[in-house]
Coordinates of C-alpha atoms in Angstrom, one line a residue:
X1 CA 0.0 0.0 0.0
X2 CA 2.8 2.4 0.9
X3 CA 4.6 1.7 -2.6
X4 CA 1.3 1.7 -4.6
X5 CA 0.5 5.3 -2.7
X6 CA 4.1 6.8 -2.9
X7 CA 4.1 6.0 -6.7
X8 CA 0.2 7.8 -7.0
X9 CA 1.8 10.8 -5.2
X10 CA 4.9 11.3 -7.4
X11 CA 2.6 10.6 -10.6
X12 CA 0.1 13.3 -9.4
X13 CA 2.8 15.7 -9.0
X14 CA 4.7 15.1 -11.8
X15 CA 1.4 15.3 -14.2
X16 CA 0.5 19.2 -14.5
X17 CA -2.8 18.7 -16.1
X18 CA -3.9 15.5 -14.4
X19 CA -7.9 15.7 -13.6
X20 CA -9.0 16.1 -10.4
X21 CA -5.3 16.3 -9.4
X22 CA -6.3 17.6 -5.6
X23 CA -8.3 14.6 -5.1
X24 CA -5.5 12.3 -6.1
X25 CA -2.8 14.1 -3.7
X26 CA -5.4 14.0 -0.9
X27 CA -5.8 10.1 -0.8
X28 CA -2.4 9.3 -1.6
X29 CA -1.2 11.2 1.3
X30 CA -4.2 9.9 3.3
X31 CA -3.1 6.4 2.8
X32 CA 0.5 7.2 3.7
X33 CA -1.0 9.0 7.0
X34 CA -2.9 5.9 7.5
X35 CA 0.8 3.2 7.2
X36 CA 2.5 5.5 9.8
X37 CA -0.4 5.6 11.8
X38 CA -0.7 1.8 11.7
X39 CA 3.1 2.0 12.7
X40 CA 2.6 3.9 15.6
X41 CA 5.0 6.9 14.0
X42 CA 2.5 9.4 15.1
X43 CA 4.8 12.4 14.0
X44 CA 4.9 11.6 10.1
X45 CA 1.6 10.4 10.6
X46 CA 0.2 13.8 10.5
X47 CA 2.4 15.1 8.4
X48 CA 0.6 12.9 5.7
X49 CA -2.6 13.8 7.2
X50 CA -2.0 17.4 7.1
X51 CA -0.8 17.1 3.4
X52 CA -4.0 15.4 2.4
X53 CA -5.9 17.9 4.3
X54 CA -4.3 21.0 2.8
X55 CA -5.3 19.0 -1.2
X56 CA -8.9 18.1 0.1
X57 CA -9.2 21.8 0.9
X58 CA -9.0 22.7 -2.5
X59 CA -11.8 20.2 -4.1
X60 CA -14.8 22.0 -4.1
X61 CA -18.1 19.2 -2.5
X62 CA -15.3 17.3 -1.3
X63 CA -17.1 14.4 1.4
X64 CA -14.1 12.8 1.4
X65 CA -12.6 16.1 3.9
X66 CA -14.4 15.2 6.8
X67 CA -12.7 11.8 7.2
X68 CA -9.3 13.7 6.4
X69 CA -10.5 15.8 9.2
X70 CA -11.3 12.9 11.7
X71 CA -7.6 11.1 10.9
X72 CA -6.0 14.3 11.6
X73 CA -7.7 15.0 15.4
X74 CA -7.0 11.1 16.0
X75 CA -3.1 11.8 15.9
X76 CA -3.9 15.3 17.6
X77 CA -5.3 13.2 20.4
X78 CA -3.5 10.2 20.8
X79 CA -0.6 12.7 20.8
X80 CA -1.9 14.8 24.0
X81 CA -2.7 17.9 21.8
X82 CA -6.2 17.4 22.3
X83 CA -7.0 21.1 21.7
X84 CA -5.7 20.8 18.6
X85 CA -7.7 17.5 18.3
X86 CA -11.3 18.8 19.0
X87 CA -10.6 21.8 16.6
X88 CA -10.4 19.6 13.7
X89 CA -12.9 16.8 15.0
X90 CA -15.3 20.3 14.9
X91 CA -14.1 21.1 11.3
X92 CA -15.2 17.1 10.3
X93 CA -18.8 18.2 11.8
X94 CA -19.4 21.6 10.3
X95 CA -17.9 20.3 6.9
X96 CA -20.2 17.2 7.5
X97 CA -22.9 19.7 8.1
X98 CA -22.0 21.8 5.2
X99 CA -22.3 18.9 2.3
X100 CA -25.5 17.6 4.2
X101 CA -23.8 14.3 4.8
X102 CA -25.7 11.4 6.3
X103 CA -25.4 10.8 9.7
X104 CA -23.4 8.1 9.9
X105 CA -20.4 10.6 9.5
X106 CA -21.0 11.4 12.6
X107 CA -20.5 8.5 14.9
X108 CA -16.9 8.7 14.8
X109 CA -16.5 12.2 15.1
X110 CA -18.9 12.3 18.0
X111 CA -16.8 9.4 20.0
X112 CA -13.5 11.1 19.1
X113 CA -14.8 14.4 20.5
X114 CA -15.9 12.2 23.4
X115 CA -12.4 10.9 23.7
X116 CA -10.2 14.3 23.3
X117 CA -12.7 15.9 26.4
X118 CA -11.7 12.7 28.8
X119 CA -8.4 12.1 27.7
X120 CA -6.8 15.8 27.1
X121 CA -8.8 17.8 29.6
X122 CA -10.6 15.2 32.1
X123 CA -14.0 17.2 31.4
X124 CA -16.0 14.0 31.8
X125 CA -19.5 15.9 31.7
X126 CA -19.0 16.6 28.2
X127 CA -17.0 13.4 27.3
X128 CA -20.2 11.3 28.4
X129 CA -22.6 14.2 26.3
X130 CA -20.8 12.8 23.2
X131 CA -20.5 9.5 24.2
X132 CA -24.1 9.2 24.4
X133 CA -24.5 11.0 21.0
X134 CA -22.5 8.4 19.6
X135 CA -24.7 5.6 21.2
X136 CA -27.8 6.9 19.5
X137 CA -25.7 5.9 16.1
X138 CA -23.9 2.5 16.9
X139 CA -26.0 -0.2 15.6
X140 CA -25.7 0.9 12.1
X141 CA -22.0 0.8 12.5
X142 CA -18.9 -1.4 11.3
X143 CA -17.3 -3.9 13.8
X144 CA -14.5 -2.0 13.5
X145 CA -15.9 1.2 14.2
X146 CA -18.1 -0.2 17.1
X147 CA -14.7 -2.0 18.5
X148 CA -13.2 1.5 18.8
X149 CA -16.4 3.0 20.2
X150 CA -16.4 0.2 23.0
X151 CA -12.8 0.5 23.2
X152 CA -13.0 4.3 24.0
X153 CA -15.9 4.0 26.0
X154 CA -14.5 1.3 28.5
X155 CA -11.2 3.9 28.6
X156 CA -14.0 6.6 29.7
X157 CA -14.2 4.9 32.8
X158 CA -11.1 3.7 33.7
X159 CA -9.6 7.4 33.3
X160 CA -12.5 8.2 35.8
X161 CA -11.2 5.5 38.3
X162 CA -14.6 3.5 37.6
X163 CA -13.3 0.3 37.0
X164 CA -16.7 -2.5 37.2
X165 CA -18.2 0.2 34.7
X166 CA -15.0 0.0 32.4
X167 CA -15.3 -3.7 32.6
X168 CA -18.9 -4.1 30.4
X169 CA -17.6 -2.1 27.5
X170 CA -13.5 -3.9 27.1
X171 CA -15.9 -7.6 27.4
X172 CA -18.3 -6.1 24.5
X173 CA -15.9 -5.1 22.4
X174 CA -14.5 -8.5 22.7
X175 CA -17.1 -10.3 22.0
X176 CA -17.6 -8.1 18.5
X177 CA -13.6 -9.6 17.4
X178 CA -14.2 -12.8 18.8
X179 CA -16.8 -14.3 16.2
X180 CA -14.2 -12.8 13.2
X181 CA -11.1 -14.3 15.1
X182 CA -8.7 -11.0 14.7
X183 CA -6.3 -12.3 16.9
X184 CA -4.2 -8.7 17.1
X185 CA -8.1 -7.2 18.3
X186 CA -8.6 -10.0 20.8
X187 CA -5.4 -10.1 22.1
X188 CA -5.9 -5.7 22.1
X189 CA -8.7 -6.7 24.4
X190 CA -7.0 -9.0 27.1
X191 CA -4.3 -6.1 27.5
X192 CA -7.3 -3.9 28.7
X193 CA -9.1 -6.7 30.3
X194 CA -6.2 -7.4 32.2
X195 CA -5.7 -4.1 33.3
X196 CA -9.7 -4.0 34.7
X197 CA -9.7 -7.0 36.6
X198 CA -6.0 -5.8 38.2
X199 CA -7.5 -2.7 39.6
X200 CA -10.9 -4.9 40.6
X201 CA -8.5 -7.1 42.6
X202 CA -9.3 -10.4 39.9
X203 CA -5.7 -11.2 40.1
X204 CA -5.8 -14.7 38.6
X205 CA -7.9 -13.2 35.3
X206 CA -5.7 -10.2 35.2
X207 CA -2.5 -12.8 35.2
X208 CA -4.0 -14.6 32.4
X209 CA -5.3 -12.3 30.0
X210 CA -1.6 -10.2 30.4
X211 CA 0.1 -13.4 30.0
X212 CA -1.8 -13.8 26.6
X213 CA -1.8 -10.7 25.3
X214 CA 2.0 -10.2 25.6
X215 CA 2.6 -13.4 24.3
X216 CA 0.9 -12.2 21.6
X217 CA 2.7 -8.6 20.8
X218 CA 6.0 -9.5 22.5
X219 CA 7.6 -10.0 18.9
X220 CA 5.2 -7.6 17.1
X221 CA 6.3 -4.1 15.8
X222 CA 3.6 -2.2 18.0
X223 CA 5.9 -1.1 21.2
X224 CA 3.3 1.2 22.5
X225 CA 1.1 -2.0 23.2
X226 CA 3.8 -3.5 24.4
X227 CA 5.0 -0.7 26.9
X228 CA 1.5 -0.9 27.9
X229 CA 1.0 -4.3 28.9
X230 CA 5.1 -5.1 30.6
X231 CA 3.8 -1.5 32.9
X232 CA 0.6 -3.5 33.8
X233 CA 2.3 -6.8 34.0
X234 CA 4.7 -4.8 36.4
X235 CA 1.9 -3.6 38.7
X236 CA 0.5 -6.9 38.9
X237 CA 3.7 -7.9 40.0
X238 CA 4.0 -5.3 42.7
X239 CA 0.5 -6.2 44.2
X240 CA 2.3 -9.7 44.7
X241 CA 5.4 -8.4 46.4
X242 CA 7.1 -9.8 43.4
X243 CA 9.5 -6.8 42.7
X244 CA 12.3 -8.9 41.3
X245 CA 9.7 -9.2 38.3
X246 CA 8.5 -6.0 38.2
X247 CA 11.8 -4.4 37.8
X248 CA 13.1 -7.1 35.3
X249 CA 9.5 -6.2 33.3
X250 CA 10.4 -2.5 33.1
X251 CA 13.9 -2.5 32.4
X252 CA 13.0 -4.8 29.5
X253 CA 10.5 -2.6 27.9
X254 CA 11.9 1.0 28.8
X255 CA 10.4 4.1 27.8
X256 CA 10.8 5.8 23.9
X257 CA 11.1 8.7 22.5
X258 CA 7.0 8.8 20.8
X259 CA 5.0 6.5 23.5
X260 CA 1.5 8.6 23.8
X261 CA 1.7 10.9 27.0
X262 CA -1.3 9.0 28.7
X263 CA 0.3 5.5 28.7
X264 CA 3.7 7.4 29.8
X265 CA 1.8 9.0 32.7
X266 CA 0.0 5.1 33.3
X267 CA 3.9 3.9 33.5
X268 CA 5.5 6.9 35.7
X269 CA 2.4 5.8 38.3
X270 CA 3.4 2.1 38.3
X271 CA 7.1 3.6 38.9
X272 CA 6.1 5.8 41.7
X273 CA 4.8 2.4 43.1
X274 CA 7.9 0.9 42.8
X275 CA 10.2 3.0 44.1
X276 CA 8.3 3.4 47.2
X277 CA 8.0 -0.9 47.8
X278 CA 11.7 -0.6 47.2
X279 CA 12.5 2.4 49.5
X280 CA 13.9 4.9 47.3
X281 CA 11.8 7.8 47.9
X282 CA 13.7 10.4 46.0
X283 CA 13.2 8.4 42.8
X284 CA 9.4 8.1 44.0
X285 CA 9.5 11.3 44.0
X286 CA 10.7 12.6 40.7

């Protein structure tokens, strides 16, 4: 795909009186966005995105824009820049608006918005207003776009320390991927699961489902996952005095350079942890 979309993007630049020229630079570069986003290089990821954006601009009755629109607040968001992120999840729903687009365009945009208010500025009120917007549209949805939903949804909780409500959404979502056996999806869904039933004190079921899931990514290319589940794996450990582990598990997964600020802060808390189980209080402390 990244070839096939490289070669559209030099072609379209190379021919000056290529038809509907914009439209071809806008998906090209979309696609691109889409491999480094797959990648987890959230950086070039927008780049792309904000390329394809700046081309999609230009085609007049474009509907294609307000998907352009919703791939560029995802990186915003997942990023931390979540100001950034509702700006252009707003631009998908005025442009949205603007064409007269069928709802449906909306039930991602409304979840994202419902994401970037939880995640970047912890106003919950009007995380769960969107949320619930977004309910009002799932059953006509995807799988893959009600896996996200559920996905985000469970997160809604868990950022607002309400753990047995998390714990419904991560098990529907699972049962969605289950039935179409995507083994990265199921396995995406034991890394969360685990982390529920380790704050709801279901050691042995947090255990197993960690124990799958990083058997599962340990050899994949997707380190954020990974840095995810060895800082939940560690805290698990530390809940069973086991700090040997927990130390060996952190070391061997250490932090980089483009993890996502909310699963940094997630590790930095299971650090604070073990620092003070191992007595060093000024490293607790930093």
């Amino acid at each position: 795909v990244l070839y096939l979309a490289r070669r559209m993007k030099t072609y379209a630049v190379r021919t000056l009186d290529l038809p509907n020229k914009g439209l071809v630079l806008e998906n090209a570069n979309n696609a691109i966005g889409v491999y480094f986003m797959n990648q987890n290089n959230l950086d070039s990821a927008l780049y792309y995105y904000l390329q394809a954006y700046t081309y999609g601009i230009s085609v007049e009755e474009n509907e294609k824009l307000p998907d352009i629109c919703i791939n560029v607040a995802d990186v915003y968001t997942r990023k931390g820049d979540c100001v950034n992120g509702i700006s252009y999840y707003r631009k998908a729903l005025a442009i949205s608006d603007a064409l007269k687009l069928d709802d449906a365009i909306k039930f991602p945009i409304y979840f994202g918005l419902g994401q970037a208010y939880f995640m970047g500025l912890r106003n919950f009120e009007l995380s769960d207003e969107y949320f619930k917007k977004a309910e009002h549209l799932y059953n006509d949805r995807s799988i893959g776009e009600k896996f996200v939903f559920c996905n985000n949804r469970g997160n809604y909780y868990y950022y607002k320390e309400e753990y047995a409500n998390a714990l419904p959404w991560f098990l529907k979502a699972m049962r969605l991927v289950e039935p179409i056996k995507s083994d990265y999806h199921i396995n995406y869904c034991n890394a969360n699961l685990g982390d529920i039933y380790l704050h709801l004190n279901k050691l042995d079921s947090a255990e197993y489902c960690l124990d799958k899931s990083y058997r599962y990514f340990e050899f994949s290319e997707d380190k954020t996952i990974l840095f995810y589940i060895a800082t939940v794996r560690a805290e698990l450990a530390l809940k069973k005095g086991d700090v040997k582990f927990a130390k060996y598990i952190l070391s061997k997964h250490p932090e980089f350079k483009s993890i996502e600020p909310e699963i940094l802060g997630i590790r930095y808390k299971t650090l604070q942890r073990y620092y003070v189980q191992t007595a060093d209080f000024r490293k607790a402390f930093d």
